[in-house]
Amino acid sequence: MLKIAAAGKESYFLHMSEQHTPEASPETGYARIQGYLKTLDGSPGVYRMLDAESRVLYVGKARNLRARVSNYSRPGNHTGRIARMISETASMMFLTTKTETEALLLEQNLIKQLKPKYNVLLRDDKSFPNILVSKSHAFAQIKKHRGAKKEKGSYYGPFANAGAVNRTLNQLQKVFLLRNCSNAMFESRTRPCLLYQIKRCSGPCVGKISEEDYAISVRDAERFLSGRSTQIQETLAAQMMDASEAMEFERAAALRDRIRALTAVQTAQGINPRGVSEADVIALHLENGQACVQVFFIRANQNWGNHDYYPRVGADVEAPEVLEAFVGQFYDTKEPPRQLILSHPIENADLMAEALSGKLGRRVEILVPKRGEKAELVSGAARNARESLARKMSETATQAKLLRGVAEAFDLDGPPQRIEVYDNSHIQGTNAVGGMIVAGPDGFMKNSYRKFNIKGESLTPGDDFGMMKEVLERRFKRLLKEDPDREQGMWPDLLLIDGGAGQVSAVHEIMAEFGVEDIPMVGVAKGVDRDHGKEEFHRIGKSVMALRRNDPVLYFVQRLRDEAHRFAIGTHRAKRAKAIGATPLDDVPGVGATRKRALLAHFGSAKAVSRANLVDLKAVDGVSDALAETIYDFFHEGT
């Protein structure tokens, strides 16, 4: 019995059948697969097809393993992709499951982990932001939230991107006047902030509104985010009329502005379907071996934005397979809505609905509408998918042309598929960080960006050569360990270094120490008068060169260097900001954020805490006698 636990989902108890490893025989293809039939029965499960070097080619699920594998064991009407996959198959592995639903979930989990060559693969799988009405304080805070839902409060979402959340929050502040400041800022205010002056907050921090009236505003905001906006507008309109009749014209004008803001929120949402309260509209467009999936998030009868995805597909893959793989992988780490409205039917809709229902704890319905409002929503999403893919293909063609230009300019063997650009950032050696950005045929590969906290204690402050050496040592030590055969697409085809001949020579020496001397590297120096546009390019064993001022390749390299500079500076600033808030209390065992705040509030500074006697430390709220002794010993050890 084998137990496989996946992050964020229930554990599956699976029966492991025979696990075959490649033999010395080079036999592959139909005959090799046919040999497995005698060991299989009609159980549901997951199978893996492996090549002669044990690399996973494909992960699939089956209601009946024997029947499914039998389809691969004889020549038939296979597509070109499946025929190639069969011809490369040297061995197979099987996991039988108790139910078909478990097989479906396990299949998607393994695909995301193993990234097989012949599976449809969702490459962009980020989390989405929500709006959080935080209930950790008597006066609730409204804010943007991304990540695990651990904080006490009500969550509304998902929204397609941070921009959609920010626009909605901006308008909600105008309507409901809820605070967005932190609890610490709230407690420290002695007079209203600017948001109160511009009528974006009701000023609860200084008593401008009672706790009861503020709670009513919070309740109205939650009603709106739950889709009950009509009642709120009617209430505000009635209050405006009452204020007008009472000749309270300033209050009436404020209520009028809130009604307008509320209307603006609803208008900004775009499509606001009456008959769809909670759904994700998912539409697929396939063209020339490429795919775009457009997802519209409908919550509370409002459109909360859309996002496009470009899964990796084969040239002959069919729409049902792509859409089923997308749905399975997309909701592997996300909470599904009550309805999924799809542009194409999927093969195992019943299993998928059952799996998602089990995850959500309530029924999830999968629909492929043919008429009505839902069909119009799908049609709009499909149109967006088609237009997005056209733009993507155009951008990809341009990128491919630029990569060919890079190859010609720097005498490379072919267009680079992975360019890595390195840069460092520090202030006189403090808070030093290194940054690596990556670009390829699809543009910037932000999931592959890496930051390096410079740890070398022997480095001289400001030693850029030493910092670069540390970054490259850590990068390529890991590469040599994780992908020594360079088969996973993790190795660069070109290194761009921000610097001149000295930097390039230093990098070359570092690479030679690891026995990696076949990767081309180019140093990008500012050139004459450090003028943007007069860059000089340095390469090992070759003379300095420059590109024409209007050469598209020059602009492309400048963009790469500027992106690396932006990323390194951003990382440095974040590290510096964290360091500014650091105190010696951070190193005291048992002192977390809450006790740290209590100590600073009681003594005024970390220095005062370090000088406090044991009696005073024990007097701090939340500090036990044992912890007080730990703090005292930490600061007085050796004295």
Short mmCIF file of N, CA, C and O in Angstrom, two decimals, residues 279-344:
data_model
loop_
_atom_site.label_atom_id
_atom_site.label_comp_id
_atom_site.label_asym_id
_atom_site.label_seq_id
_atom_site.Cartn_x
_atom_site.Cartn_y
_atom_site.Cartn_z
N ALA A 279 -19.39 31.84 -11.16
CA ALA A 279 -18.91 30.92 -12.19
C ALA A 279 -17.57 31.39 -12.72
O ALA A 279 -17.21 32.57 -12.61
N ASP A 280 -16.83 30.46 -13.29
CA ASP A 280 -15.67 30.78 -14.12
C ASP A 280 -16.03 30.40 -15.55
O ASP A 280 -16.44 29.26 -15.81
N VAL A 281 -15.90 31.36 -16.45
CA VAL A 281 -16.17 31.13 -17.87
C VAL A 281 -14.83 30.83 -18.53
O VAL A 281 -13.92 31.67 -18.51
N ILE A 282 -14.69 29.63 -19.10
CA ILE A 282 -13.40 29.17 -19.62
C ILE A 282 -13.56 28.84 -21.10
O ILE A 282 -14.31 27.94 -21.46
N ALA A 283 -12.83 29.59 -21.94
CA ALA A 283 -12.93 29.39 -23.39
C ALA A 283 -11.56 29.12 -23.98
O ALA A 283 -10.56 29.72 -23.57
N LEU A 284 -11.51 28.21 -24.94
CA LEU A 284 -10.26 27.78 -25.56
C LEU A 284 -10.25 28.13 -27.05
O LEU A 284 -11.27 27.98 -27.74
N HIS A 285 -9.09 28.59 -27.52
CA HIS A 285 -8.90 28.76 -28.97
C HIS A 285 -7.59 28.09 -29.36
O HIS A 285 -6.53 28.35 -28.77
N LEU A 286 -7.64 27.18 -30.34
CA LEU A 286 -6.48 26.46 -30.86
C LEU A 286 -6.17 26.93 -32.27
O LEU A 286 -7.07 27.08 -33.10
N GLU A 287 -4.88 27.15 -32.53
CA GLU A 287 -4.49 27.58 -33.88
C GLU A 287 -3.01 27.31 -34.09
O GLU A 287 -2.17 27.72 -33.28
N ASN A 288 -2.69 26.59 -35.17
CA ASN A 288 -1.30 26.34 -35.56
C ASN A 288 -0.45 25.75 -34.44
O ASN A 288 0.69 26.15 -34.20
N GLY A 289 -1.03 24.78 -33.72
CA GLY A 289 -0.28 24.13 -32.67
C GLY A 289 -0.08 24.94 -31.42
O GLY A 289 0.74 24.58 -30.56
N GLN A 290 -0.81 26.04 -31.28
CA GLN A 290 -0.74 26.87 -30.08
C GLN A 290 -2.14 27.04 -29.51
O GLN A 290 -3.13 26.93 -30.24
N ALA A 291 -2.20 27.33 -28.21
CA ALA A 291 -3.50 27.42 -27.55
C ALA A 291 -3.54 28.62 -26.62
O ALA A 291 -2.53 29.02 -26.04
N CYS A 292 -4.72 29.19 -26.52
CA CYS A 292 -4.98 30.23 -25.53
C CYS A 292 -6.27 29.88 -24.80
O CYS A 292 -7.28 29.56 -25.43
N VAL A 293 -6.23 29.92 -23.48
CA VAL A 293 -7.41 29.70 -22.65
C VAL A 293 -7.72 31.00 -21.93
O VAL A 293 -6.85 31.55 -21.25
N GLN A 294 -8.92 31.50 -22.12
CA GLN A 294 -9.36 32.74 -21.48
C GLN A 294 -10.30 32.39 -20.33
O GLN A 294 -11.26 31.63 -20.52
N VAL A 295 -10.03 32.93 -19.14
CA VAL A 295 -10.86 32.66 -17.97
C VAL A 295 -11.46 33.98 -17.48
O VAL A 295 -10.72 34.93 -17.20
N PHE A 296 -12.80 34.04 -17.42
CA PHE A 296 -13.51 35.18 -16.84
C PHE A 296 -14.03 34.76 -15.46
O PHE A 296 -14.63 33.69 -15.32
N PHE A 297 -13.80 35.61 -14.46
CA PHE A 297 -14.24 35.31 -13.10
C PHE A 297 -15.54 36.07 -12.81
O PHE A 297 -15.55 37.30 -12.75
N ILE A 298 -16.63 35.32 -12.67
CA ILE A 298 -17.92 35.92 -12.35
C ILE A 298 -18.23 35.61 -10.89
O ILE A 298 -18.34 34.45 -10.50
N ARG A 299 -18.36 36.65 -10.08
CA ARG A 299 -18.72 36.49 -8.68
C ARG A 299 -19.76 37.55 -8.33
O ARG A 299 -19.63 38.71 -8.74
N ALA A 300 -20.75 37.15 -7.55
CA ALA A 300 -21.79 38.08 -7.10
C ALA A 300 -22.43 38.80 -8.28
O ALA A 300 -22.69 40.00 -8.23
N ASN A 301 -22.68 38.05 -9.38
CA ASN A 301 -23.29 38.58 -10.60
C ASN A 301 -22.46 39.70 -11.22
O ASN A 301 -22.97 40.54 -11.97
N GLN A 302 -21.17 39.74 -10.94
CA GLN A 302 -20.30 40.77 -11.48
C GLN A 302 -19.07 40.13 -12.11
O GLN A 302 -18.60 39.09 -11.66
N ASN A 303 -18.56 40.77 -13.14
CA ASN A 303 -17.34 40.31 -13.79
C ASN A 303 -16.15 40.89 -13.03
O ASN A 303 -15.92 42.09 -13.03
N TRP A 304 -15.38 40.03 -12.39
CA TRP A 304 -14.23 40.47 -11.60
C TRP A 304 -12.92 40.29 -12.36
O TRP A 304 -11.87 40.07 -11.78
N GLY A 305 -12.99 40.41 -13.68
CA GLY A 305 -11.78 40.41 -14.49
C GLY A 305 -11.55 39.10 -15.22
O GLY A 305 -12.26 38.11 -15.02
N ASN A 306 -10.56 39.10 -16.09
CA ASN A 306 -10.23 37.92 -16.87
C ASN A 306 -8.72 37.78 -16.99
O ASN A 306 -7.96 38.73 -16.78
N HIS A 307 -8.31 36.56 -17.32
CA HIS A 307 -6.88 36.27 -17.44
C HIS A 307 -6.70 35.26 -18.56
O HIS A 307 -7.51 34.35 -18.72
N ASP A 308 -5.61 35.42 -19.34
CA ASP A 308 -5.36 34.48 -20.43
C ASP A 308 -4.16 33.59 -20.09
O ASP A 308 -3.23 33.99 -19.41
N TYR A 309 -4.23 32.35 -20.59
CA TYR A 309 -3.19 31.35 -20.36
C TYR A 309 -2.81 30.73 -21.70
O TYR A 309 -3.63 30.63 -22.62
N TYR A 310 -1.54 30.29 -21.77
CA TYR A 310 -1.04 29.70 -23.01
C TYR A 310 -0.41 28.35 -22.67
O TYR A 310 0.81 28.23 -22.54
N PRO A 311 -1.23 27.31 -22.50
CA PRO A 311 -0.68 25.99 -22.14
C PRO A 311 0.15 25.42 -23.27
O PRO A 311 -0.05 25.73 -24.45
N ARG A 312 1.10 24.56 -22.90
CA ARG A 312 1.93 23.88 -23.89
C ARG A 312 1.13 22.74 -24.50
O ARG A 312 0.64 21.87 -23.78
N VAL A 313 0.97 22.75 -25.81
CA VAL A 313 0.18 21.72 -26.48
C VAL A 313 0.96 21.20 -27.69
O VAL A 313 1.91 21.82 -28.15
N GLY A 314 0.50 20.07 -28.21
CA GLY A 314 1.09 19.52 -29.42
C GLY A 314 0.35 20.01 -30.66
O GLY A 314 -0.73 20.59 -30.57
N ALA A 315 0.92 19.73 -31.82
CA ALA A 315 0.34 20.23 -33.07
C ALA A 315 -0.99 19.56 -33.38
O ALA A 315 -1.85 20.16 -34.03
N ASP A 316 -1.20 18.31 -32.92
CA ASP A 316 -2.41 17.58 -33.29
C ASP A 316 -3.30 17.29 -32.09
O ASP A 316 -4.12 16.38 -32.12
N VAL A 317 -3.15 18.05 -31.03
CA VAL A 317 -3.97 17.82 -29.84
C VAL A 317 -5.38 18.36 -30.07
O VAL A 317 -5.58 19.34 -30.79
N GLU A 318 -6.38 17.72 -29.46
CA GLU A 318 -7.77 18.12 -29.63
C GLU A 318 -8.24 19.00 -28.48
O GLU A 318 -7.72 18.92 -27.36
N ALA A 319 -9.27 19.81 -28.76
CA ALA A 319 -9.77 20.77 -27.77
C ALA A 319 -10.23 20.10 -26.47
O ALA A 319 -9.91 20.61 -25.39
N PRO A 320 -10.98 18.98 -26.50
CA PRO A 320 -11.40 18.37 -25.22
C PRO A 320 -10.23 17.99 -24.32
O PRO A 320 -10.30 18.16 -23.11
N GLU A 321 -9.15 17.46 -24.91
CA GLU A 321 -7.99 17.08 -24.11
C GLU A 321 -7.33 18.30 -23.48
O GLU A 321 -6.96 18.28 -22.30
N VAL A 322 -7.18 19.38 -24.26
CA VAL A 322 -6.55 20.60 -23.73
C VAL A 322 -7.38 21.17 -22.60
O VAL A 322 -6.85 21.52 -21.53
N LEU A 323 -8.68 21.26 -22.80
CA LEU A 323 -9.54 21.90 -21.81
C LEU A 323 -9.62 21.07 -20.53
O LEU A 323 -9.62 21.61 -19.42
N GLU A 324 -9.68 19.75 -20.67
CA GLU A 324 -9.72 18.90 -19.48
C GLU A 324 -8.43 19.02 -18.68
O GLU A 324 -8.44 19.14 -17.44
N ALA A 325 -7.29 19.02 -19.39
CA ALA A 325 -6.00 19.16 -18.70
C ALA A 325 -5.91 20.52 -18.02
O ALA A 325 -5.42 20.63 -16.89
N PHE A 326 -6.40 21.55 -18.69
CA PHE A 326 -6.34 22.89 -18.10
C PHE A 326 -7.17 22.96 -16.82
O PHE A 326 -6.70 23.46 -15.79
N VAL A 327 -8.40 22.48 -16.88
CA VAL A 327 -9.28 22.55 -15.72
C VAL A 327 -8.68 21.78 -14.55
O VAL A 327 -8.65 22.26 -13.41
N GLY A 328 -8.16 20.57 -14.81
CA GLY A 328 -7.58 19.77 -13.75
C GLY A 328 -6.38 20.44 -13.09
O GLY A 328 -6.26 20.46 -11.86
N GLN A 329 -5.49 21.02 -13.90
CA GLN A 329 -4.29 21.64 -13.35
C GLN A 329 -4.59 23.01 -12.74
O GLN A 329 -3.99 23.38 -11.73
N PHE A 330 -5.52 23.74 -13.32
CA PHE A 330 -5.84 25.09 -12.84
C PHE A 330 -6.43 25.05 -11.43
O PHE A 330 -6.07 25.85 -10.56
N TYR A 331 -7.33 24.10 -11.19
CA TYR A 331 -7.99 24.02 -9.89
C TYR A 331 -7.28 23.09 -8.92
O TYR A 331 -7.80 22.79 -7.85
N ASP A 332 -6.08 22.64 -9.28
CA ASP A 332 -5.31 21.80 -8.37
C ASP A 332 -4.96 22.56 -7.10
O ASP A 332 -4.92 22.00 -6.00
N THR A 333 -4.70 23.87 -7.22
CA THR A 333 -4.32 24.69 -6.06
C THR A 333 -5.29 25.84 -5.84
O THR A 333 -4.99 26.75 -5.06
N LYS A 334 -6.42 25.85 -6.52
CA LYS A 334 -7.37 26.95 -6.40
C LYS A 334 -8.76 26.42 -6.05
O LYS A 334 -9.11 25.30 -6.41
N GLU A 335 -9.54 27.25 -5.40
CA GLU A 335 -10.89 26.86 -5.02
C GLU A 335 -11.83 27.07 -6.21
O GLU A 335 -11.95 28.18 -6.72
N PRO A 336 -12.52 26.04 -6.68
CA PRO A 336 -13.41 26.20 -7.83
C PRO A 336 -14.71 26.90 -7.44
O PRO A 336 -15.15 26.81 -6.29
N PRO A 337 -15.36 27.59 -8.37
CA PRO A 337 -16.67 28.18 -8.11
C PRO A 337 -17.76 27.13 -8.24
O PRO A 337 -17.49 25.96 -8.50
N ARG A 338 -19.01 27.57 -8.09
CA ARG A 338 -20.13 26.63 -8.18
C ARG A 338 -20.35 26.13 -9.61
O ARG A 338 -20.86 25.04 -9.80
N GLN A 339 -19.99 26.94 -10.59
CA GLN A 339 -20.21 26.56 -11.99
C GLN A 339 -18.93 26.80 -12.79
O GLN A 339 -18.24 27.80 -12.60
N LEU A 340 -18.63 25.87 -13.70
CA LEU A 340 -17.62 26.07 -14.74
C LEU A 340 -18.35 26.08 -16.06
O LEU A 340 -19.01 25.09 -16.42
N ILE A 341 -18.26 27.17 -16.78
CA ILE A 341 -18.95 27.31 -18.07
C ILE A 341 -17.87 27.22 -19.15
O ILE A 341 -17.04 28.12 -19.28
N LEU A 342 -17.89 26.12 -19.90
CA LEU A 342 -16.81 25.82 -20.85
C LEU A 342 -17.23 26.06 -22.29
O LEU A 342 -18.42 25.94 -22.64
N SER A 343 -16.24 26.32 -23.13
CA SER A 343 -16.50 26.51 -24.56
C SER A 343 -16.58 25.19 -25.31
O SER A 343 -17.17 25.12 -26.38
N HIS A 344 -15.94 24.12 -24.76
CA HIS A 344 -15.94 22.82 -25.40
C HIS A 344 -16.24 21.74 -24.35
O HIS A 344 -15.87 21.89 -23.19
#
